[in-house]
PDB file of C-alpha atoms in Angstrom:
ATOM      1  CA  UNK O   1      37.113 -27.970 -16.273  1.00 45.00           C
ATOM      2  CA  UNK O   2      33.335 -28.921 -17.159  1.00 42.00           C
ATOM      3  CA  UNK O   3      31.413 -26.939 -19.515  1.00 49.00           C
ATOM      4  CA  UNK O   4      27.382 -27.028 -20.271  1.00 44.00           C
ATOM      5  CA  UNK O   5      26.609 -28.047 -23.737  1.00 47.00           C
ATOM      6  CA  UNK O   6      22.980 -29.150 -25.086  1.00 47.00           C
ATOM      7  CA  UNK O   7      24.199 -32.636 -24.997  1.00 53.00           C
ATOM      8  CA  UNK O   8      24.802 -32.935 -21.320  1.00 48.00           C
ATOM      9  CA  UNK O   9      22.330 -31.319 -20.035  1.00 47.00           C
ATOM     10  CA  UNK O  10      19.360 -33.297 -18.102  1.00 51.00           C
ATOM     11  CA  UNK O  11      17.145 -34.595 -21.083  1.00 55.00           C
ATOM     12  CA  UNK O  12      14.607 -32.851 -19.760  1.00 48.00           C
ATOM     13  CA  UNK O  13      16.240 -29.268 -19.419  1.00 47.00           C
ATOM     14  CA  UNK O  14      17.225 -29.427 -23.163  1.00 50.00           C
ATOM     15  CA  UNK O  15      13.118 -28.626 -23.991  1.00 47.00           C
ATOM     16  CA  UNK O  16      13.589 -25.356 -21.737  1.00 46.00           C
ATOM     17  CA  UNK O  17      16.275 -23.997 -24.282  1.00 43.00           C
ATOM     18  CA  UNK O  18      14.446 -21.351 -25.700  1.00 43.00           C
ATOM     19  CA  UNK O  19      14.424 -19.555 -23.231  1.00 43.00           C
ATOM     20  CA  UNK O  20      18.063 -20.064 -22.429  1.00 41.00           C
ATOM     21  CA  UNK O  21      21.077 -19.073 -24.092  1.00 48.00           C
ATOM     22  CA  UNK O  22      24.625 -20.266 -23.087  1.00 45.00           C
ATOM     23  CA  UNK O  23      27.351 -18.139 -23.336  1.00 50.00           C
ATOM     24  CA  UNK O  24      30.965 -18.849 -22.756  1.00 50.00           C
ATOM     25  CA  UNK O  25      29.810 -22.625 -21.240  1.00 50.00           C
ATOM     26  CA  UNK O  26      27.567 -20.896 -18.984  1.00 49.00           C
ATOM     27  CA  UNK O  27      23.857 -20.684 -18.672  1.00 47.00           C
ATOM     28  CA  UNK O  28      22.537 -17.239 -19.169  1.00 51.00           C
ATOM     29  CA  UNK O  29      18.624 -16.557 -18.192  1.00 55.00           C
ATOM     30  CA  UNK O  30      17.410 -14.292 -20.976  1.00 57.00           C
ATOM     31  CA  UNK O  31      14.491 -11.436 -19.054  1.00 63.00           C
ATOM     32  CA  UNK O  32      11.078 -13.061 -18.281  1.00 63.00           C
ATOM     33  CA  UNK O  33       7.917 -10.830 -19.528  1.00 67.00           C
ATOM     34  CA  UNK O  34       6.338  -9.355 -16.157  1.00 67.00           C
ATOM     35  CA  UNK O  35       2.630 -10.938 -15.804  1.00 70.00           C
ATOM     36  CA  UNK O  36      -0.370  -8.817 -16.910  1.00 76.00           C
ATOM     37  CA  UNK O  37      -1.742  -7.147 -13.216  1.00 82.00           C
ATOM     38  CA  UNK O  38      -4.950  -7.815 -12.784  1.00 83.00           C
ATOM     39  CA  UNK O  39      -6.458  -3.807 -12.280  1.00 88.00           C
ATOM     40  CA  UNK O  40      -9.831  -3.893 -10.046  1.00 88.00           C
ATOM     41  CA  UNK O  41     -12.538  -0.794 -10.756  1.00 87.00           C
ATOM     42  CA  UNK O  42     -13.953   1.050  -7.749  1.00 89.00           C
ATOM     43  CA  UNK O  43     -16.919  -1.128  -8.409  1.00 88.00           C
ATOM     44  CA  UNK O  44     -15.347  -4.431  -7.892  1.00 89.00           C
ATOM     45  CA  UNK O  45     -13.674  -3.191  -5.135  1.00 88.00           C
ATOM     46  CA  UNK O  46     -16.494  -2.159  -2.871  1.00 88.00           C
ATOM     47  CA  UNK O  47     -18.828  -5.836  -4.463  1.00 90.00           C
ATOM     48  CA  UNK O  48     -15.491  -7.520  -2.412  1.00 89.00           C
ATOM     49  CA  UNK O  49     -15.884  -5.342   0.508  1.00 87.00           C
ATOM     50  CA  UNK O  50     -20.037  -6.216   0.647  1.00 87.00           C
ATOM     51  CA  UNK O  51     -19.396  -9.903  -0.158  1.00 88.00           C
ATOM     52  CA  UNK O  52     -17.173 -10.447   2.650  1.00 88.00           C
ATOM     53  CA  UNK O  53     -13.332 -10.931   0.490  1.00 88.00           C
ATOM     54  CA  UNK O  54     -11.126  -9.303   2.822  1.00 85.00           C
ATOM     55  CA  UNK O  55     -10.777 -10.796   6.488  1.00 84.00           C
ATOM     56  CA  UNK O  56     -12.120  -7.889   8.950  1.00 80.00           C
ATOM     57  CA  UNK O  57      -8.975  -7.504  10.082  1.00 80.00           C
ATOM     58  CA  UNK O  58      -7.632  -6.889   7.163  1.00 83.00           C
ATOM     59  CA  UNK O  59      -5.842  -3.688   5.673  1.00 86.00           C
ATOM     60  CA  UNK O  60      -6.319  -3.157   2.476  1.00 86.00           C
ATOM     61  CA  UNK O  61      -6.102  -0.201  -0.409  1.00 91.00           C
ATOM     62  CA  UNK O  62      -6.884   0.273  -3.580  1.00 88.00           C
ATOM     63  CA  UNK O  63      -4.212   2.125  -5.611  1.00 89.00           C
ATOM     64  CA  UNK O  64      -4.404   2.861  -9.055  1.00 86.00           C
ATOM     65  CA  UNK O  65      -6.907  -0.274  -9.817  1.00 87.00           C
ATOM     66  CA  UNK O  66      -4.970  -2.487  -7.600  1.00 88.00           C
ATOM     67  CA  UNK O  67      -4.616  -3.757  -4.116  1.00 88.00           C
ATOM     68  CA  UNK O  68      -1.810  -2.963  -1.772  1.00 87.00           C
ATOM     69  CA  UNK O  69      -1.771  -4.450   1.998  1.00 87.00           C
ATOM     70  CA  UNK O  70      -1.040  -1.668   4.160  1.00 85.00           C
ATOM     71  CA  UNK O  71       1.882  -1.468   6.726  1.00 82.00           C
ATOM     72  CA  UNK O  72       0.636  -2.488  10.510  1.00 83.00           C
ATOM     73  CA  UNK O  73       0.442   0.577  12.844  1.00 88.00           C
ATOM     74  CA  UNK O  74       3.248   0.532  15.417  1.00 91.00           C
ATOM     75  CA  UNK O  75       2.709   2.466  18.655  1.00 93.00           C
ATOM     76  CA  UNK O  76       4.985   5.540  17.801  1.00 93.00           C
ATOM     77  CA  UNK O  77       3.039   5.622  14.120  1.00 93.00           C
ATOM     78  CA  UNK O  78      -0.698   5.318  16.463  1.00 95.00           C
ATOM     79  CA  UNK O  79       0.810   8.462  18.945  1.00 96.00           C
ATOM     80  CA  UNK O  80       1.550  10.681  15.911  1.00 96.00           C
ATOM     81  CA  UNK O  81      -1.857  10.694  14.501  1.00 97.00           C
ATOM     82  CA  UNK O  82      -3.741  11.069  17.945  1.00 97.00           C
ATOM     83  CA  UNK O  83      -2.087  13.900  18.906  1.00 97.00           C
ATOM     84  CA  UNK O  84      -2.555  15.661  14.960  1.00 98.00           C
ATOM     85  CA  UNK O  85      -5.931  14.092  14.700  1.00 98.00           C
ATOM     86  CA  UNK O  86      -6.826  15.921  17.868  1.00 98.00           C
ATOM     87  CA  UNK O  87      -4.867  19.313  17.358  1.00 98.00           C
ATOM     88  CA  UNK O  88      -6.675  19.233  14.342  1.00 98.00           C
ATOM     89  CA  UNK O  89     -10.329  18.759  15.380  1.00 98.00           C
ATOM     90  CA  UNK O  90      -9.823  21.539  18.399  1.00 97.00           C
ATOM     91  CA  UNK O  91      -8.724  24.485  15.480  1.00 97.00           C
ATOM     92  CA  UNK O  92     -10.559  22.871  12.881  1.00 98.00           C
ATOM     93  CA  UNK O  93     -13.969  22.677  14.728  1.00 95.00           C
ATOM     94  CA  UNK O  94     -17.717  23.404  12.685  1.00 94.00           C
ATOM     95  CA  UNK O  95     -15.105  24.152  10.780  1.00 97.00           C
ATOM     96  CA  UNK O  96     -14.255  20.535   8.166  1.00 98.00           C
ATOM     97  CA  UNK O  97     -14.846  17.255   8.980  1.00 98.00           C
ATOM     98  CA  UNK O  98     -11.301  14.934  10.799  1.00 98.00           C
ATOM     99  CA  UNK O  99     -11.348  11.454   9.845  1.00 98.00           C
ATOM    100  CA  UNK O 100      -8.683   8.929  11.248  1.00 97.00           C
ATOM    101  CA  UNK O 101      -7.548   6.068   8.974  1.00 95.00           C
ATOM    102  CA  UNK O 102     -11.275   5.851   6.870  1.00 95.00           C
ATOM    103  CA  UNK O 103     -11.659   5.914   3.448  1.00 96.00           C
ATOM    104  CA  UNK O 104     -11.648   8.266   0.773  1.00 97.00           C
ATOM    105  CA  UNK O 105     -12.595   8.201  -2.981  1.00 97.00           C
ATOM    106  CA  UNK O 106     -10.781   9.437  -6.053  1.00 96.00           C
ATOM    107  CA  UNK O 107     -12.202   7.923  -9.013  1.00 94.00           C
ATOM    108  CA  UNK O 108     -10.183   9.500 -11.524  1.00 90.00           C
ATOM    109  CA  UNK O 109      -7.326   7.281 -10.047  1.00 91.00           C
ATOM    110  CA  UNK O 110      -9.509   4.396  -9.318  1.00 92.00           C
ATOM    111  CA  UNK O 111      -7.947   4.495  -5.918  1.00 93.00           C
ATOM    112  CA  UNK O 112      -9.664   3.852  -2.091  1.00 95.00           C
ATOM    113  CA  UNK O 113      -6.600   4.347   0.026  1.00 95.00           C
ATOM    114  CA  UNK O 114      -7.002   4.762   3.996  1.00 95.00           C
ATOM    115  CA  UNK O 115      -4.686   8.207   4.661  1.00 95.00           C
ATOM    116  CA  UNK O 116      -3.753   8.443   7.912  1.00 96.00           C
ATOM    117  CA  UNK O 117      -5.544  11.368   8.645  1.00 98.00           C
ATOM    118  CA  UNK O 118      -8.360  13.366   6.125  1.00 98.00           C
ATOM    119  CA  UNK O 119      -9.603  16.880   6.492  1.00 98.00           C
ATOM    120  CA  UNK O 120     -12.767  16.987   4.488  1.00 98.00           C
ATOM    121  CA  UNK O 121     -15.403  19.257   3.696  1.00 98.00           C
ATOM    122  CA  UNK O 122     -18.579  19.335   6.337  1.00 97.00           C
ATOM    123  CA  UNK O 123     -21.461  17.597   4.208  1.00 95.00           C
ATOM    124  CA  UNK O 124     -24.606  18.230   5.863  1.00 93.00           C
ATOM    125  CA  UNK O 125     -25.746  14.679   5.633  1.00 93.00           C
ATOM    126  CA  UNK O 126     -22.321  13.184   6.883  1.00 95.00           C
ATOM    127  CA  UNK O 127     -20.675  10.147   4.972  1.00 96.00           C
ATOM    128  CA  UNK O 128     -22.866   7.407   6.312  1.00 95.00           C
ATOM    129  CA  UNK O 129     -23.582   6.602   2.149  1.00 95.00           C
ATOM    130  CA  UNK O 130     -19.800   7.437   0.554  1.00 96.00           C
ATOM    131  CA  UNK O 131     -16.407   8.347   1.380  1.00 97.00           C
ATOM    132  CA  UNK O 132     -15.631  11.944   0.553  1.00 97.00           C
ATOM    133  CA  UNK O 133     -14.338  12.522  -2.818  1.00 97.00           C
ATOM    134  CA  UNK O 134     -11.250  14.209  -3.980  1.00 97.00           C
ATOM    135  CA  UNK O 135     -13.590  18.032  -4.461  1.00 97.00           C
ATOM    136  CA  UNK O 136     -15.073  17.214  -0.953  1.00 98.00           C
ATOM    137  CA  UNK O 137     -10.550  16.883   0.357  1.00 98.00           C
ATOM    138  CA  UNK O 138      -8.995  19.897   1.914  1.00 98.00           C
ATOM    139  CA  UNK O 139      -6.141  18.176   3.229  1.00 98.00           C
ATOM    140  CA  UNK O 140      -4.227  14.093   3.204  1.00 98.00           C
ATOM    141  CA  UNK O 141      -1.850  13.416   6.416  1.00 97.00           C
ATOM    142  CA  UNK O 142       0.741  10.285   5.918  1.00 95.00           C
ATOM    143  CA  UNK O 143       2.470   9.319   9.021  1.00 93.00           C
ATOM    144  CA  UNK O 144       5.461   7.323   8.489  1.00 90.00           C
ATOM    145  CA  UNK O 145       8.757   5.752   9.593  1.00 86.00           C
ATOM    146  CA  UNK O 146      10.180   2.650   8.356  1.00 77.00           C
ATOM    147  CA  UNK O 147       8.314   2.512   4.898  1.00 62.00           C
ATOM    148  CA  UNK O 148       9.298   6.084   4.140  1.00 62.00           C
ATOM    149  CA  UNK O 149      10.481   5.619   0.430  1.00 65.00           C
ATOM    150  CA  UNK O 150       7.231   2.984  -0.426  1.00 69.00           C
ATOM    151  CA  UNK O 151       4.530   5.532   1.153  1.00 65.00           C
ATOM    152  CA  UNK O 152       5.628   8.904  -1.210  1.00 69.00           C
ATOM    153  CA  UNK O 153       6.276   6.919  -4.438  1.00 75.00           C
ATOM    154  CA  UNK O 154       3.001   4.668  -3.405  1.00 78.00           C
ATOM    155  CA  UNK O 155       0.338   7.756  -3.021  1.00 89.00           C
ATOM    156  CA  UNK O 156       2.380  10.955  -3.607  1.00 90.00           C
ATOM    157  CA  UNK O 157       1.456  10.667  -7.110  1.00 91.00           C
ATOM    158  CA  UNK O 158      -2.217   9.620  -6.085  1.00 94.00           C
ATOM    159  CA  UNK O 159      -2.612  12.229  -4.190  1.00 96.00           C
ATOM    160  CA  UNK O 160      -1.165  14.280  -7.106  1.00 95.00           C
ATOM    161  CA  UNK O 161      -2.962  13.262  -9.783  1.00 95.00           C
ATOM    162  CA  UNK O 162      -6.475  12.993  -8.088  1.00 96.00           C
ATOM    163  CA  UNK O 163      -5.444  17.232  -7.287  1.00 96.00           C
ATOM    164  CA  UNK O 164      -5.836  17.103  -3.541  1.00 97.00           C
ATOM    165  CA  UNK O 165      -4.396  20.948  -2.732  1.00 98.00           C
ATOM    166  CA  UNK O 166      -2.236  19.597  -0.059  1.00 98.00           C
ATOM    167  CA  UNK O 167      -0.351  16.666   1.549  1.00 98.00           C
ATOM    168  CA  UNK O 168       1.632  16.832   4.620  1.00 97.00           C
ATOM    169  CA  UNK O 169       3.779  13.791   5.704  1.00 96.00           C
ATOM    170  CA  UNK O 170       4.859  13.243   9.011  1.00 96.00           C
ATOM    171  CA  UNK O 171       8.070  11.979   8.649  1.00 94.00           C
ATOM    172  CA  UNK O 172       9.534  10.077  11.302  1.00 93.00           C
ATOM    173  CA  UNK O 173      12.354   8.867   9.845  1.00 90.00           C
ATOM    174  CA  UNK O 174      14.420  12.695   9.305  1.00 92.00           C
ATOM    175  CA  UNK O 175      11.646  14.137  12.556  1.00 94.00           C
ATOM    176  CA  UNK O 176      10.068  16.896  10.385  1.00 96.00           C
ATOM    177  CA  UNK O 177       6.617  17.727   9.180  1.00 97.00           C
ATOM    178  CA  UNK O 178       6.567  17.572   4.923  1.00 97.00           C
ATOM    179  CA  UNK O 179       3.875  19.908   3.329  1.00 98.00           C
ATOM    180  CA  UNK O 180       3.518  19.225  -0.159  1.00 97.00           C
ATOM    181  CA  UNK O 181       1.294  21.804  -2.325  1.00 98.00           C
ATOM    182  CA  UNK O 182      -0.267  23.368  -5.779  1.00 97.00           C
ATOM    183  CA  UNK O 183      -0.752  19.755  -7.008  1.00 97.00           C
ATOM    184  CA  UNK O 184       0.486  19.189 -11.247  1.00 94.00           C
ATOM    185  CA  UNK O 185       0.361  16.504 -13.974  1.00 93.00           C
ATOM    186  CA  UNK O 186       2.454  17.327 -17.061  1.00 92.00           C
ATOM    187  CA  UNK O 187       1.943  16.532 -20.460  1.00 91.00           C
ATOM    188  CA  UNK O 188       3.206  13.372 -20.412  1.00 90.00           C
ATOM    189  CA  UNK O 189       0.800  11.879 -17.634  1.00 88.00           C
ATOM    190  CA  UNK O 190       3.751  12.884 -14.397  1.00 91.00           C
ATOM    191  CA  UNK O 191       1.796  14.011 -11.597  1.00 92.00           C
ATOM    192  CA  UNK O 192       3.387  15.848  -8.637  1.00 93.00           C
ATOM    193  CA  UNK O 193       3.487  18.977  -6.552  1.00 96.00           C
ATOM    194  CA  UNK O 194       5.794  21.902  -7.375  1.00 96.00           C
ATOM    195  CA  UNK O 195       5.679  23.578  -3.967  1.00 97.00           C
ATOM    196  CA  UNK O 196       7.444  21.409  -0.656  1.00 97.00           C
ATOM    197  CA  UNK O 197       7.615  22.889   2.866  1.00 98.00           C
ATOM    198  CA  UNK O 198       9.580  21.246   5.675  1.00 98.00           C
ATOM    199  CA  UNK O 199       8.922  22.161  10.044  1.00 98.00           C
ATOM    200  CA  UNK O 200      10.922  20.690  12.179  1.00 96.00           C
ATOM    201  CA  UNK O 201       9.538  20.228  16.007  1.00 94.00           C
ATOM    202  CA  UNK O 202      10.069  23.937  17.333  1.00 94.00           C
ATOM    203  CA  UNK O 203       7.422  25.785  14.543  1.00 96.00           C
ATOM    204  CA  UNK O 204       4.537  25.567  14.119  1.00 97.00           C
ATOM    205  CA  UNK O 205       2.474  24.948  10.923  1.00 98.00           C
ATOM    206  CA  UNK O 206      -0.893  25.442   9.368  1.00 98.00           C
ATOM    207  CA  UNK O 207      -3.834  23.570   6.366  1.00 98.00           C
ATOM    208  CA  UNK O 208      -2.948  25.873   3.326  1.00 97.00           C
ATOM    209  CA  UNK O 209      -6.991  26.202   3.433  1.00 97.00           C
ATOM    210  CA  UNK O 210      -6.855  27.070   6.890  1.00 98.00           C
ATOM    211  CA  UNK O 211      -4.290  29.223   7.701  1.00 97.00           C
ATOM    212  CA  UNK O 212      -5.842  30.049  10.872  1.00 97.00           C
ATOM    213  CA  UNK O 213      -5.401  26.763  12.617  1.00 98.00           C
ATOM    214  CA  UNK O 214      -1.360  26.155  13.939  1.00 97.00           C
ATOM    215  CA  UNK O 215      -0.578  23.088  14.690  1.00 97.00           C
ATOM    216  CA  UNK O 216       1.904  22.534  17.416  1.00 97.00           C
ATOM    217  CA  UNK O 217       4.630  19.744  16.289  1.00 97.00           C
ATOM    218  CA  UNK O 218       6.516  20.120  19.930  1.00 96.00           C
ATOM    219  CA  UNK O 219       3.708  18.118  20.922  1.00 94.00           C
ATOM    220  CA  UNK O 220       3.194  15.228  17.334  1.00 95.00           C
ATOM    221  CA  UNK O 221       7.148  14.855  16.468  1.00 94.00           C
ATOM    222  CA  UNK O 222       8.921  12.249  18.403  1.00 84.00           C
ATOM    223  CA  UNK O 223      12.503  13.979  19.758  1.00 81.00           C
TER     224      UNK O 223
END
């Protein structure tokens, strides 16, 4: 049986043995320390946008100082966003600003995500000079399908840490709406929502801060 020793390794491989153990005649690679990641501030991110660093059709968002590519939008996802946004616009006319797949600025977590739908406070001058900030946001909505777990983990804590009062997930995998309320940050820094409500197609749902704005889930969630 051939056994691996220092002597029968090629000369160029012997120079790497400081990173390799020989265990029972086999090679065992030692764990490699993760590479340090370059975090961007909100100002740096905005400068990249102004300089035209990203392609016009490139879907990028900043989360905790890191850049992430956003998943492509399939027809079922788009239809859900369209139906939900239309109902919210009708129910909240002249009471809130409904923004679709537009950025929000969360300074406390160095993030600028692009929720599928944002319900923001009305502003006399509009949002032509800047994106809505955390204290102006009443509800953020994400529509997720095959990337359910990634979206939950990536944005869920971000919204909670920024104290967004309510976060909805239209979960197309399980055919339900999940409403998360009461953002909370523990002493250890873990951010989450204390309350979770689940709604199905045959129910109505309303935002926490607009209880009279009833949303018909039969028109939003696919059969």
